[in-house]
Amino acid sequence: MFLTKEIEKRRTFGIISHPDAGKTTLTEKLLLFGGAIQVAGAVKSNKIKRHATSDFMEIERQRGISVATSVMAFDYCGKRINILDTPGHQDFAEDTYRTLTAVDSAIVVIDVAKGVEPQTEKLVNVCKDRNTPMIVFINKLDREGLDGFELLDEIEEKLDMKVCPLSWPVGMGQRLKGVYNIFERKLNLFRPHGKQEDEDTIVISDLNSDELEHHLGEKEADELRSELEIIETVYPTLDIEKYRAGKLNPVFFGSAINNFGVKELLDCFISIAPGPLARQTDSRTVEPTEKNFSGFVFKIHANMDPRHRDRIAFLRICSGKFERNVNYQHVRLGRQMRFSNPTAFMAEKKSIVDEAFPGDIIGLYDSGNFKIGDTLTEGESIKFVGIPNFSPEQFRYVVNKDPMKTKQLDKGLDQLMDEGVAQLFTKLDNNRKIIGTVGALQFEVIQYRLEHEYGAKCDYEPVSIYKACWINSKDKEKLREFELRRKNNLAYDKKGQLVFLAESQWALQRVQEAHPEIEFLFKSEI
Ligand code: G4P
């Protein structure tokens, strides 16, 4: 009973956006509502500043700060809300993809002037793969941007979403008068800089009343009425079940920096967003309400500071109750482990927790026992599935610069890959090792860490690869034949799965056409 109550309280979600759309600002405003922070600006340190992108040590320093804000928990209206931070920096996109496996829903922030941007598309697709429910927040209404209907069209087209507007802007930029909250039938009048007072929110139960004219002016009131009429005819009304199944996406408009439209978003979120969901393992579905504890590691953060070489493994609790100093089964290693200082994250503060519940994220100090995807249970041998490995976008040969340190290099590479820093492929024809990453920065990080943590030195050589595709076929004979014929382009990943290294999009297309019986996949399971 107690467990069910705790589970029902939890809402665990991530905010996703293209960099600069306003994710950090929105996060901060949500935390202010929850009373988790007192002043604006507290979350800013979490953001990797654009000017620092060429200096990876500076980025790592900032990432160090961001450990504290990796998960931000706060209480609001009787709910415990866990916001999982998703790095906006393109080079850490893999971190973001994996973090999205630990959420139950997401909020997508879109810049009203820029519309749907490339990173938005990528992240939304990752959520769609898992049918994650998403609410869209169109931000920066205080600036001139695209027309509301144009934006909805773009979202439907580019993100393949079925949208359902729950609020609608009256004007935009300099002419922004307010937002009509369709969900609650209220008109919110806009005042810049977050000085939203109660009297700025007016209940409009009858859209035909001249109260609209009184607050907005004749032209705007008329426009709003006719736009709402279009919305009513064109777009579906809110169906919570469809939203929760990932088949309908509510849309809100606002301006995060002005704290405008944010409360409406939060209030709707807590009333419709799903609580902790059941999760799939290799043998069965685990329900959050099960008595026995289970959870999985979705992120590992290594400290680059040489004085504190510890790592933190982030664990999502999936079922039961986690308790401090109790023995749990590390399924992959087949042994018991207990944790004396599991950490919870409350906005800026980290604290040791005695217990945690489904939906919660805790940090476990680790000296190298964990890798991404590891499962902890009370004894059952299960593994949570669905944590993706995507095809990297940049590839380089690794060259051992100090043959006396081969063992150290191998060990270092092995552990860094387990942390999810990059992916390692071993060529079939010559056993050479290739590192694949999402961003160029990771190559420097690996080089630096190999030297400082493992005493090994490496260099890189260019290799012309466009994509790595995991291959498979129902016809094992054909697969064998393919393996023999294409040996020069094949490699094993860390799990020993066959990967085709395509030199160009054109080359990939040709090989696909020549071998229709072979499946080429851009993603695999960790
Ligand atoms: P991100 O985490 O998605 O990358 O974006 P972030 O919140 O940092 O916002 C990016 C920029 O957009 C910031 O300005 C921020 O102040 C601004 N911004 C966020 N919400 C709104 C809004 O509703 N209206 C307007 N006009 N601007 C908004 P910056 O100048 O890049 O950074 P800063 O100097 O303000 O920190």
Coordinates of C-alpha atoms in Angstrom, one line a residue, residues 225-473:
R225 CA -12.4 33.4 -31.7
S226 CA -12.0 32.4 -35.3
E227 CA -8.6 30.7 -34.6
L228 CA -10.1 28.7 -31.8
E229 CA -12.9 27.6 -34.1
I230 CA -10.4 26.3 -36.6
I231 CA -8.6 24.5 -33.8
E232 CA -11.8 22.9 -32.7
T233 CA -12.6 21.6 -36.1
V234 CA -9.2 20.6 -37.3
Y235 CA -7.4 19.2 -34.2
P236 CA -8.5 16.4 -31.9
T237 CA -9.4 17.1 -28.3
L238 CA -7.2 15.8 -25.5
D239 CA -7.4 12.1 -25.1
I240 CA -5.2 11.2 -22.1
E241 CA -5.0 7.5 -23.1
K242 CA -3.8 8.4 -26.6
Y243 CA -1.3 10.8 -25.2
R244 CA 0.0 8.2 -22.8
A245 CA 0.3 5.7 -25.6
G246 CA 2.5 8.2 -27.5
K247 CA -0.2 8.8 -30.1
L248 CA -1.3 12.3 -29.4
N249 CA 0.9 15.3 -28.4
P250 CA -0.5 18.2 -26.4
V251 CA 1.0 21.6 -27.4
F252 CA 1.5 24.7 -25.2
F253 CA 2.7 28.1 -26.1
G254 CA 4.7 30.5 -23.8
S255 CA 7.8 32.3 -23.0
A256 CA 10.1 30.5 -20.5
I257 CA 12.2 33.5 -19.7
N258 CA 9.2 35.6 -18.9
N259 CA 7.7 32.7 -16.9
F260 CA 4.7 32.9 -19.1
G261 CA 2.7 29.8 -19.9
V262 CA 5.0 27.7 -17.7
K263 CA 2.6 27.1 -14.8
E264 CA -0.1 26.0 -17.3
L265 CA 2.3 23.5 -18.8
L266 CA 3.3 22.2 -15.3
D267 CA -0.3 21.9 -14.1
C268 CA -1.3 20.0 -17.2
F269 CA 1.8 17.9 -17.0
I270 CA 1.1 16.7 -13.5
S271 CA -2.5 15.9 -14.2
I272 CA -1.9 13.9 -17.4
A273 CA 1.7 12.6 -17.5
P274 CA 2.1 8.9 -16.6
G275 CA 3.7 7.8 -13.4
P276 CA 6.4 5.1 -13.4
L277 CA 5.8 2.7 -16.2
A278 CA 6.3 -1.1 -16.5
R279 CA 9.6 -2.0 -18.1
Q280 CA 10.7 -4.8 -20.3
T281 CA 13.4 -7.3 -19.5
D282 CA 14.9 -10.1 -21.5
S283 CA 12.4 -12.5 -20.0
R284 CA 9.4 -10.6 -18.7
T285 CA 7.8 -7.3 -18.0
V286 CA 8.5 -5.8 -14.6
E287 CA 5.7 -3.8 -13.0
P288 CA 6.7 -0.9 -10.7
T289 CA 4.4 -2.2 -8.0
E290 CA 6.3 -5.5 -7.7
K291 CA 7.5 -6.0 -4.1
N292 CA 11.1 -6.9 -5.1
F293 CA 13.5 -4.1 -6.0
S294 CA 15.0 -3.8 -9.5
G295 CA 16.7 -1.1 -11.5
F296 CA 19.1 -0.4 -14.3
V297 CA 22.2 1.8 -15.0
F298 CA 21.6 4.2 -17.8
K299 CA 24.5 6.6 -17.4
I300 CA 27.9 6.6 -15.9
H301 CA 29.7 9.8 -15.1
A302 CA 33.4 9.6 -14.5
N303 CA 35.2 12.4 -12.6
M304 CA 38.0 13.9 -14.6
D305 CA 39.5 15.5 -11.5
P306 CA 42.7 13.4 -10.7
R307 CA 42.1 13.9 -7.0
H308 CA 38.7 12.3 -7.2
R309 CA 38.7 9.5 -9.7
D310 CA 35.4 8.0 -8.7
R311 CA 32.6 7.4 -11.0
I312 CA 28.9 7.7 -10.4
A313 CA 26.5 5.2 -11.9
F314 CA 23.0 6.5 -12.4
L315 CA 20.3 3.9 -11.6
R316 CA 16.7 4.1 -12.5
I317 CA 14.5 2.3 -10.0
C318 CA 12.0 0.1 -11.8
S319 CA 10.2 -1.8 -9.1
G320 CA 10.1 -2.3 -5.3
K321 CA 11.9 -0.3 -2.8
F322 CA 15.7 0.4 -2.9
E323 CA 17.3 0.5 0.5
R324 CA 20.7 1.7 1.7
N325 CA 23.1 -1.0 3.0
V326 CA 21.0 -3.9 1.7
N327 CA 22.6 -6.5 -0.5
Y328 CA 21.5 -6.6 -4.1
Q329 CA 22.4 -8.8 -7.0
H330 CA 24.5 -7.3 -9.8
V331 CA 23.1 -9.6 -12.4
R332 CA 25.9 -9.4 -15.0
L333 CA 28.7 -10.0 -12.5
G334 CA 26.6 -12.6 -10.6
R335 CA 27.4 -11.2 -7.2
Q336 CA 26.0 -9.3 -4.4
M337 CA 26.7 -5.7 -3.8
R338 CA 25.6 -3.1 -1.2
F339 CA 25.7 0.6 -1.2
S340 CA 26.5 2.7 1.8
N341 CA 26.1 6.1 0.3
P342 CA 23.5 6.1 -2.5
T343 CA 22.8 9.6 -3.5
A344 CA 19.7 11.4 -4.4
F345 CA 19.6 14.8 -6.2
M346 CA 17.3 17.5 -5.1
A347 CA 17.9 20.4 -7.4
E348 CA 21.3 21.8 -6.3
K349 CA 21.7 19.5 -3.4
K350 CA 23.1 16.0 -3.3
S351 CA 22.2 13.9 -0.3
I352 CA 22.5 10.3 0.9
V353 CA 19.2 8.5 0.8
D354 CA 18.0 5.6 2.9
E355 CA 15.4 4.5 0.4
A356 CA 14.1 5.2 -3.1
F357 CA 11.1 4.2 -5.1
P358 CA 10.2 3.4 -8.7
G359 CA 10.7 6.4 -10.9
D360 CA 13.5 7.7 -8.7
I361 CA 17.1 8.0 -9.9
I362 CA 19.9 7.4 -7.5
G363 CA 23.7 7.8 -8.0
L364 CA 25.9 4.9 -6.9
Y365 CA 29.6 5.5 -6.3
D366 CA 31.4 3.0 -8.4
S367 CA 35.0 1.9 -8.7
G368 CA 34.5 0.2 -12.1
N369 CA 31.9 -2.5 -11.4
F370 CA 29.2 -1.0 -13.6
K371 CA 28.6 -0.6 -17.2
I372 CA 25.7 1.0 -19.0
G373 CA 22.7 -1.4 -19.1
D374 CA 23.6 -3.3 -15.9
T375 CA 20.7 -4.5 -13.9
L376 CA 20.4 -4.8 -10.1
T377 CA 17.8 -7.0 -8.5
E378 CA 17.0 -8.8 -5.3
G379 CA 18.3 -12.0 -6.8
E380 CA 16.4 -12.6 -10.0
S381 CA 18.4 -13.0 -13.2
I382 CA 16.9 -10.5 -15.5
K383 CA 18.3 -7.8 -17.8
F384 CA 16.4 -4.6 -18.7
V385 CA 16.3 -4.2 -22.4
G386 CA 15.9 -1.3 -24.8
I387 CA 19.0 0.8 -24.1
P388 CA 20.2 1.7 -27.6
N389 CA 23.6 2.0 -29.2
F390 CA 23.3 4.2 -32.3
S391 CA 25.7 4.2 -35.2
P392 CA 28.5 6.7 -34.5
E393 CA 29.1 9.6 -36.8
Q394 CA 32.8 10.0 -36.6
F395 CA 35.4 7.2 -36.9
R396 CA 39.2 6.9 -36.4
Y397 CA 41.8 4.2 -36.2
V398 CA 43.4 3.9 -32.7
V399 CA 47.2 3.6 -32.8
N400 CA 49.1 2.4 -29.7
K401 CA 51.9 4.9 -29.2
D402 CA 53.6 2.8 -26.5
P403 CA 53.7 -0.9 -27.2
M404 CA 55.0 -1.6 -23.6
K405 CA 51.6 -0.4 -22.4
T406 CA 49.4 -2.5 -24.6
K407 CA 47.6 -4.1 -21.6
Q408 CA 46.8 -0.7 -20.1
L409 CA 45.5 0.6 -23.4
D410 CA 43.2 -2.4 -23.8
K411 CA 41.9 -2.1 -20.3
G412 CA 41.4 1.6 -20.6
L413 CA 39.6 1.3 -23.9
D414 CA 37.4 -1.5 -22.5
Q415 CA 36.4 0.5 -19.5
L416 CA 35.8 3.8 -21.3
M417 CA 33.5 1.9 -23.8
D418 CA 31.6 0.4 -20.9
E419 CA 31.0 4.0 -19.6
G420 CA 29.5 4.8 -23.0
V421 CA 32.1 7.4 -24.0
A422 CA 32.4 5.9 -27.5
Q423 CA 32.1 2.6 -29.4
L424 CA 34.9 0.3 -30.3
F425 CA 35.0 -1.9 -33.5
T426 CA 37.6 -4.5 -34.3
K427 CA 38.2 -5.0 -38.1
L428 CA 37.8 -8.6 -39.3
D429 CA 40.6 -8.5 -41.8
N430 CA 43.5 -7.0 -39.8
N431 CA 42.3 -6.8 -36.2
R432 CA 42.8 -3.0 -36.2
K433 CA 40.7 -1.1 -33.7
I434 CA 38.4 1.7 -34.7
I435 CA 36.7 4.2 -32.3
G436 CA 33.4 5.6 -33.3
T437 CA 31.9 8.6 -31.6
V438 CA 29.0 11.0 -32.0
G439 CA 31.2 14.1 -31.6
A440 CA 34.8 15.0 -32.2
L441 CA 35.3 16.0 -28.6
Q442 CA 35.2 12.4 -27.4
F443 CA 38.4 11.6 -29.2
E444 CA 40.3 14.1 -27.1
V445 CA 38.5 12.9 -24.0
I446 CA 39.6 9.3 -24.7
Q447 CA 43.2 10.3 -25.4
Y448 CA 43.4 12.3 -22.2
R449 CA 41.8 9.8 -20.0
L450 CA 43.9 6.9 -21.4
E451 CA 47.0 8.7 -20.5
H452 CA 46.0 10.1 -17.1
E453 CA 44.0 7.2 -15.8
Y454 CA 45.6 4.1 -17.4
G455 CA 49.1 5.3 -18.3
A456 CA 48.6 4.4 -22.0
K457 CA 49.2 6.6 -25.0
C458 CA 47.2 6.5 -28.1
D459 CA 47.0 8.4 -31.4
Y460 CA 44.5 8.4 -34.2
E461 CA 44.6 7.8 -37.9
P462 CA 41.9 8.9 -40.3
V463 CA 39.6 6.2 -41.7
S464 CA 36.9 6.9 -44.2
I465 CA 33.7 5.6 -42.8
Y466 CA 30.2 7.1 -43.1
K467 CA 28.2 4.8 -40.9
A468 CA 28.4 1.6 -38.9
C469 CA 25.5 -0.8 -39.4
W470 CA 24.8 -3.8 -37.4
I471 CA 24.0 -6.7 -39.8
N472 CA 21.9 -9.8 -39.5
S473 CA 20.0 -12.2 -41.6

